[in-house]
Amino acid sequence: MNSVILQIASKYIKGLLLIFAVLALFRGHNYPGGGFIGGLMAGLALLYDSFAFQAFQVKERLGSKPERYIAGGLAAVLLSFLPSVVGGKELMTGMWISIPLPVGEPFKLGTPFLFDTGVFFIVIGVTLVFVFSLTQKDKWK
Amino acid sequence: MNALVAFPILLPFVLIIVLLIFRTVRIAGYIALAGTFLLLMLSFVLFWMVRQQGVVVLQMGGWEAPFGITLVVDYLSALMLVVAAVILLSLAVYAPRFLPGEISITRFFQLFFALAMGLNGAFITGDVFNLFVWFEVMLMSSFVLITMGRTKDQLEGGIKYLALNLVGSMFFLAGAGLLYAKTGTLNMAHLAIILRDDCQAITMNTTAILFFMAFGIKAALFPLYFWLPASYHTPNIVISSLFAGLLTKVGVYAFIRFFTLFFVQDPRFWHPLLLIIAGLTMVAGGMAAAAHYETRRILSYHIISQIGYMIMGLGIFTPLAIAGSVFFTLHNMIAKTNTFLVSGMINKARGTFELKEVGGLFRQSPLMAVLFIIPAFALAGVPPLSGFFAKFILIKAGIENGNFVITSVAVITSMLTLYSMIKIWNEAFMKVQPANEYASRSFRKPSFGEYFPSLFLGGISLLMGVFAVYLFDYTLEAANQLLNPDLYIETVWKGGTGK
Amino acid sequence: MEIVLAIVVGALYTAGVYMMLRRSIVKFIIGVILLSNATNLLVFLSSGLVPGRPAFSGAAGSSSAPAADPLPQALVLTAIVIGLGIVVFALALKYKFFEMTGTDDLDQLQKTDKR
């Protein structure tokens, strides 16, 4: 599709969607949100972009293959298992560290967040694979 | 120590990541080889742990039994894990030498380990919904594997495979939903506690029949098997052998697990049904195998025919019969994969799978003939190979329990199996090569790496036959654990977090 | 309300099976989508409907009203994700098959069943 309105609009909407995606990722665990929803939103941003432009342009701008996102996400998920193994707990036990902030409540960072981040990147990668494989005629894999 | 239980799932997971990052084709084969070897060692360690402790449990995330996901390894799981790892190891050797150029070896091994992860997960898990997830992991990777070569046949076979397996997944999920609605739990041990003592539990038959349909489609039972012969002969032989040995057996495993652990309320309905279905599966598969003249199709129908034996043991439902079922499953996984491996070698030597077009292989490569005759006779049940003892146990159990009809069906189907194996033997190995375009191909003797996997699996078939006593002890132990699941329930339930 | 949703589940199953039995592959995929949604709704309903209640009740048993059961919701989420993946794969498969053969007719898919 070659519409100037869509292309200009996609610039802003993409940014907005990505911000909300990260917001949803950080909100997760205790409130509605999390890695999967965030990842879908981020994937949607890129999907929107590939509607406005061509899918291969988006792919070029992305710089790395979607498989890398999946690999990185899986690695993050794997990394989130490590603290529970090292700490001698059951596998996949949630472990938290508290980072005191100058103002307000301390910021709590835990393995579930790392897991969620992994899911976030996996979902982005998978969405991109979906989009690229369904829109690119010659490079079906 | 108990954290090791999760490693048959985690190890393939790590290997997928490694193969996604290092995409060089040259090292992919070595990574896969090292990975599957580690997996085998790990399975042996788990088996040893089971021998020490009886049932090994890991509660994921430290959540106690009915709330979290429980991973359980008992004798049945451990035996299945070991045999699956043996097959994966032999295929990791076989695959790089037999995959055609257009399939990327790295990509194949990524999916190979995804399949291994789903497989091991299904064997280990102690939670109904988690089992569904592992089934789906396995199915998704098998969908991609089956269409990997992207020929017309493969896409067509892929559509059929996808269609029926999807319906099976829906049945499974609906069954899990109804099970949860009625009992309020999906933990298998908890389900066993609730359902085994409940005299009202006969109303669970509606739910059980959903699971029966789901596993029946996965395991390719009689009226539900049509996806298997329509799709298994289409992909590359490496992928066919991967599926043949492993996929349907997971359905059988789920059958054995569900129908010994908690769907035991109404034996007067289930056991005759299982026996009838088992008999029909044997006969239908065996007759179709006898009618075909293409190696992969014969062997595909054979898978179906042999699934009947495994379900037969479950239908007789004595300790001996369950032990026979387990023994048969283990033997069949090894021997069935091996026949597919040899048919790949026949194809490489001649360029076709059609039996009418090939011949004279015995003269050119006696080694290949020997490699074929071991799994073929093992499947047909010739002593001293593994299949003889598997069938012997099942038939003995059938006669002792008075199930004469199914026993005679099993014996007659054995003849059909022998007939179709002798057919391959006669056509491919003994007959003179017909004068056609395949005759002029220059014959190259299989290299060591090409025949080693088959030799390895053949050796195991032989050892399983010669040392059948020891294996039988273990399978009997597995059957006792299945029929008296007190230890299973207690370890999951009261073991708490395991440590 | 549960009765209505139960009827919806049944209607979705009916429509899904009907679509799956049509000859076109696209309609088959639509049938798959309907069927998987019917199953998801069935699983969702398995804990009963508790509208307006949180999944876990708050501080120290402050309310006696039943809390919603979070497990079926988690199961449904997982099942939806799996369904999404399968539908996309089916679409890609159909696309490639159509590109290669130019047919969308399930009756043409006889080659792998014949000898």
Short mmCIF file of N, CA and C in Angstrom, two decimals, chain C residues 9-99:
data_model
loop_
_atom_site.label_atom_id
_atom_site.label_comp_id
_atom_site.label_asym_id
_atom_site.label_seq_id
_atom_site.Cartn_x
_atom_site.Cartn_y
_atom_site.Cartn_z
N VAL C 9 -21.44 -21.86 22.96
CA VAL C 9 -20.41 -22.88 22.72
C VAL C 9 -20.94 -23.91 21.72
N GLY C 10 -22.19 -24.35 21.96
CA GLY C 10 -22.76 -25.35 21.06
C GLY C 10 -22.88 -24.82 19.64
N ALA C 11 -23.34 -23.56 19.51
CA ALA C 11 -23.50 -22.97 18.19
C ALA C 11 -22.16 -22.86 17.48
N LEU C 12 -21.13 -22.47 18.26
CA LEU C 12 -19.81 -22.34 17.64
C LEU C 12 -19.29 -23.70 17.17
N TYR C 13 -19.53 -24.74 17.98
CA TYR C 13 -19.11 -26.07 17.55
C TYR C 13 -19.82 -26.47 16.27
N THR C 14 -21.14 -26.22 16.25
CA THR C 14 -21.91 -26.59 15.05
C THR C 14 -21.36 -25.89 13.82
N ALA C 15 -21.20 -24.56 13.96
CA ALA C 15 -20.72 -23.79 12.82
C ALA C 15 -19.33 -24.25 12.41
N GLY C 16 -18.48 -24.51 13.42
CA GLY C 16 -17.12 -24.93 13.13
C GLY C 16 -17.09 -26.24 12.37
N VAL C 17 -17.88 -27.21 12.84
CA VAL C 17 -17.88 -28.51 12.17
C VAL C 17 -18.43 -28.37 10.76
N TYR C 18 -19.49 -27.56 10.63
CA TYR C 18 -20.06 -27.35 9.29
C TYR C 18 -19.01 -26.77 8.35
N MET C 19 -18.28 -25.75 8.82
CA MET C 19 -17.28 -25.13 7.97
C MET C 19 -16.14 -26.09 7.65
N MET C 20 -15.80 -26.95 8.61
CA MET C 20 -14.71 -27.89 8.36
C MET C 20 -15.08 -28.91 7.30
N LEU C 21 -16.39 -29.16 7.17
CA LEU C 21 -16.79 -30.19 6.21
C LEU C 21 -16.99 -29.62 4.81
N ARG C 22 -16.79 -28.32 4.63
CA ARG C 22 -16.90 -27.74 3.29
C ARG C 22 -15.69 -28.13 2.45
N ARG C 23 -15.78 -27.87 1.16
CA ARG C 23 -14.70 -28.35 0.30
C ARG C 23 -13.50 -27.43 0.23
N SER C 24 -13.72 -26.15 0.55
CA SER C 24 -12.61 -25.20 0.38
C SER C 24 -11.67 -25.21 1.59
N ILE C 25 -10.37 -25.05 1.32
CA ILE C 25 -9.41 -25.08 2.43
C ILE C 25 -9.57 -23.85 3.31
N VAL C 26 -9.89 -22.70 2.68
CA VAL C 26 -10.05 -21.49 3.49
C VAL C 26 -11.20 -21.67 4.47
N LYS C 27 -12.31 -22.25 3.96
CA LYS C 27 -13.45 -22.48 4.85
C LYS C 27 -13.08 -23.46 5.95
N PHE C 28 -12.24 -24.41 5.59
CA PHE C 28 -11.77 -25.36 6.60
C PHE C 28 -11.03 -24.61 7.70
N ILE C 29 -10.19 -23.64 7.30
CA ILE C 29 -9.42 -22.91 8.31
C ILE C 29 -10.35 -22.07 9.18
N ILE C 30 -11.38 -21.47 8.54
CA ILE C 30 -12.37 -20.73 9.33
C ILE C 30 -13.03 -21.67 10.33
N GLY C 31 -13.32 -22.88 9.88
CA GLY C 31 -13.89 -23.88 10.78
C GLY C 31 -12.98 -24.16 11.96
N VAL C 32 -11.68 -24.26 11.67
CA VAL C 32 -10.72 -24.50 12.76
C VAL C 32 -10.76 -23.37 13.77
N ILE C 33 -10.83 -22.13 13.25
CA ILE C 33 -10.85 -20.98 14.16
C ILE C 33 -12.09 -21.04 15.05
N LEU C 34 -13.25 -21.31 14.43
CA LEU C 34 -14.50 -21.38 15.20
C LEU C 34 -14.42 -22.49 16.25
N LEU C 35 -13.90 -23.63 15.82
CA LEU C 35 -13.82 -24.77 16.72
C LEU C 35 -12.91 -24.46 17.90
N SER C 36 -11.77 -23.81 17.62
CA SER C 36 -10.85 -23.55 18.72
C SER C 36 -11.44 -22.51 19.65
N ASN C 37 -12.20 -21.55 19.09
CA ASN C 37 -12.83 -20.58 19.98
C ASN C 37 -13.92 -21.22 20.82
N ALA C 38 -14.66 -22.15 20.23
CA ALA C 38 -15.68 -22.86 20.99
C ALA C 38 -15.04 -23.59 22.16
N THR C 39 -13.91 -24.27 21.88
CA THR C 39 -13.24 -25.01 22.94
C THR C 39 -12.72 -24.07 24.02
N ASN C 40 -12.16 -22.93 23.58
CA ASN C 40 -11.65 -21.98 24.57
C ASN C 40 -12.76 -21.49 25.47
N LEU C 41 -13.91 -21.20 24.88
CA LEU C 41 -15.04 -20.72 25.68
C LEU C 41 -15.49 -21.80 26.65
N LEU C 42 -15.47 -23.05 26.18
CA LEU C 42 -15.86 -24.17 27.04
C LEU C 42 -14.93 -24.25 28.25
N VAL C 43 -13.63 -24.13 28.00
CA VAL C 43 -12.67 -24.19 29.11
C VAL C 43 -12.88 -23.01 30.04
N PHE C 44 -13.14 -21.85 29.45
CA PHE C 44 -13.36 -20.65 30.24
C PHE C 44 -14.55 -20.83 31.17
N LEU C 45 -15.60 -21.49 30.66
CA LEU C 45 -16.82 -21.68 31.44
C LEU C 45 -16.67 -22.75 32.50
N SER C 46 -15.56 -23.52 32.46
CA SER C 46 -15.48 -24.70 33.31
C SER C 46 -15.45 -24.34 34.79
N SER C 47 -15.08 -23.12 35.13
CA SER C 47 -15.08 -22.77 36.55
C SER C 47 -16.35 -22.01 36.93
N GLY C 48 -17.27 -21.88 36.01
CA GLY C 48 -18.47 -21.11 36.29
C GLY C 48 -18.20 -19.63 36.16
N LEU C 49 -19.26 -18.86 35.98
CA LEU C 49 -19.07 -17.41 35.82
C LEU C 49 -19.25 -16.73 37.17
N VAL C 50 -18.26 -15.92 37.53
CA VAL C 50 -18.37 -15.12 38.74
C VAL C 50 -18.12 -13.67 38.33
N PRO C 51 -19.14 -12.97 37.81
CA PRO C 51 -18.85 -11.67 37.23
C PRO C 51 -18.47 -10.65 38.29
N GLY C 52 -17.55 -9.79 37.91
CA GLY C 52 -17.21 -8.67 38.76
C GLY C 52 -16.38 -9.00 39.97
N ARG C 53 -15.92 -10.25 40.08
CA ARG C 53 -15.09 -10.59 41.24
C ARG C 53 -13.64 -10.72 40.81
N PRO C 54 -12.72 -10.31 41.68
CA PRO C 54 -11.30 -10.51 41.33
C PRO C 54 -10.92 -11.98 41.46
N ALA C 55 -9.75 -12.31 40.90
CA ALA C 55 -9.31 -13.70 40.92
C ALA C 55 -8.96 -14.15 42.33
N PHE C 56 -8.32 -13.30 43.09
CA PHE C 56 -8.02 -13.63 44.49
C PHE C 56 -8.67 -12.58 45.35
N SER C 57 -9.34 -12.98 46.44
CA SER C 57 -9.95 -11.97 47.29
C SER C 57 -8.85 -11.25 48.06
N GLY C 58 -9.13 -10.02 48.39
CA GLY C 58 -8.09 -9.13 48.90
C GLY C 58 -7.68 -9.43 50.32
N ALA C 59 -7.57 -8.40 51.16
CA ALA C 59 -6.96 -8.55 52.47
C ALA C 59 -7.84 -9.37 53.41
N ALA C 60 -7.27 -10.38 53.97
CA ALA C 60 -7.81 -11.15 55.10
C ALA C 60 -9.30 -11.42 55.04
N GLY C 61 -9.73 -12.08 54.00
CA GLY C 61 -11.12 -12.52 53.91
C GLY C 61 -12.13 -11.41 54.06
N SER C 62 -11.85 -10.27 53.44
CA SER C 62 -12.73 -9.12 53.61
C SER C 62 -14.09 -9.35 52.98
N SER C 63 -14.20 -10.24 52.03
CA SER C 63 -15.50 -10.47 51.41
C SER C 63 -15.81 -11.96 51.43
N SER C 64 -17.08 -12.29 51.55
CA SER C 64 -17.47 -13.68 51.57
C SER C 64 -17.92 -14.15 50.20
N ALA C 65 -18.08 -13.22 49.27
CA ALA C 65 -18.53 -13.58 47.93
C ALA C 65 -17.45 -14.42 47.26
N PRO C 66 -17.84 -15.35 46.38
CA PRO C 66 -16.85 -16.23 45.76
C PRO C 66 -15.89 -15.44 44.86
N ALA C 67 -14.63 -15.82 44.93
CA ALA C 67 -13.64 -15.22 44.04
C ALA C 67 -13.64 -15.98 42.72
N ALA C 68 -13.28 -15.28 41.65
CA ALA C 68 -13.20 -15.95 40.36
C ALA C 68 -12.00 -16.88 40.37
N ASP C 69 -12.12 -18.00 39.65
CA ASP C 69 -11.04 -18.96 39.58
C ASP C 69 -10.06 -18.54 38.48
N PRO C 70 -8.81 -18.27 38.81
CA PRO C 70 -7.90 -17.78 37.77
C PRO C 70 -7.40 -18.87 36.83
N LEU C 71 -7.50 -20.13 37.25
CA LEU C 71 -6.85 -21.18 36.46
C LEU C 71 -7.41 -21.32 35.05
N PRO C 72 -8.76 -21.43 34.88
CA PRO C 72 -9.26 -21.57 33.51
C PRO C 72 -8.88 -20.39 32.63
N GLN C 73 -8.77 -19.21 33.25
CA GLN C 73 -8.38 -18.04 32.44
C GLN C 73 -6.96 -18.20 31.94
N ALA C 74 -6.09 -18.69 32.82
CA ALA C 74 -4.71 -18.94 32.41
C ALA C 74 -4.66 -20.01 31.33
N LEU C 75 -5.49 -21.05 31.51
CA LEU C 75 -5.51 -22.13 30.51
C LEU C 75 -5.96 -21.60 29.17
N VAL C 76 -7.02 -20.76 29.20
CA VAL C 76 -7.55 -20.23 27.95
C VAL C 76 -6.53 -19.36 27.25
N LEU C 77 -5.80 -18.57 28.04
CA LEU C 77 -4.78 -17.71 27.43
C LEU C 77 -3.75 -18.57 26.69
N THR C 78 -3.31 -19.63 27.35
CA THR C 78 -2.35 -20.54 26.72
C THR C 78 -2.93 -21.14 25.45
N ALA C 79 -4.21 -21.59 25.57
CA ALA C 79 -4.83 -22.24 24.42
C ALA C 79 -5.02 -21.27 23.26
N ILE C 80 -5.30 -19.99 23.59
CA ILE C 80 -5.47 -19.01 22.52
C ILE C 80 -4.16 -18.82 21.77
N VAL C 81 -3.06 -18.74 22.54
CA VAL C 81 -1.76 -18.54 21.90
C VAL C 81 -1.44 -19.71 20.98
N ILE C 82 -1.69 -20.92 21.49
CA ILE C 82 -1.42 -22.11 20.67
C ILE C 82 -2.29 -22.08 19.42
N GLY C 83 -3.58 -21.71 19.61
CA GLY C 83 -4.49 -21.64 18.47
C GLY C 83 -4.03 -20.64 17.43
N LEU C 84 -3.54 -19.49 17.92
CA LEU C 84 -3.03 -18.46 17.02
C LEU C 84 -1.91 -19.01 16.15
N GLY C 85 -0.96 -19.68 16.81
CA GLY C 85 0.17 -20.22 16.06
C GLY C 85 -0.28 -21.21 15.01
N ILE C 86 -1.22 -22.09 15.41
CA ILE C 86 -1.65 -23.13 14.47
C ILE C 86 -2.39 -22.53 13.29
N VAL C 87 -3.25 -21.52 13.57
CA VAL C 87 -4.01 -20.91 12.48
C VAL C 87 -3.07 -20.22 11.49
N VAL C 88 -2.06 -19.53 12.03
CA VAL C 88 -1.12 -18.87 11.12
C VAL C 88 -0.38 -19.90 10.28
N PHE C 89 0.02 -21.00 10.93
CA PHE C 89 0.71 -22.02 10.15
C PHE C 89 -0.20 -22.59 9.07
N ALA C 90 -1.48 -22.82 9.44
CA ALA C 90 -2.42 -23.37 8.45
C ALA C 90 -2.60 -22.41 7.28
N LEU C 91 -2.66 -21.11 7.59
CA LEU C 91 -2.81 -20.12 6.52
C LEU C 91 -1.60 -20.14 5.59
N ALA C 92 -0.41 -20.17 6.19
CA ALA C 92 0.80 -20.18 5.37
C ALA C 92 0.86 -21.44 4.51
N LEU C 93 0.44 -22.55 5.11
CA LEU C 93 0.44 -23.82 4.38
C LEU C 93 -0.52 -23.76 3.20
N LYS C 94 -1.70 -23.21 3.47
CA LYS C 94 -2.71 -23.09 2.42
C LYS C 94 -2.22 -22.19 1.30
N TYR C 95 -1.57 -21.09 1.71
CA TYR C 95 -1.05 -20.12 0.75
C TYR C 95 -0.05 -20.78 -0.19
N LYS C 96 0.87 -21.53 0.44
CA LYS C 96 1.91 -22.18 -0.37
C LYS C 96 1.30 -23.26 -1.27
N PHE C 97 0.33 -23.99 -0.70
CA PHE C 97 -0.29 -25.05 -1.48
C PHE C 97 -1.04 -24.48 -2.67
N PHE C 98 -1.73 -23.35 -2.43
CA PHE C 98 -2.46 -22.71 -3.52
C PHE C 98 -1.50 -22.21 -4.59
N GLU C 99 -0.38 -21.64 -4.14
CA GLU C 99 0.61 -21.12 -5.08
C GLU C 99 1.15 -22.25 -5.96
#
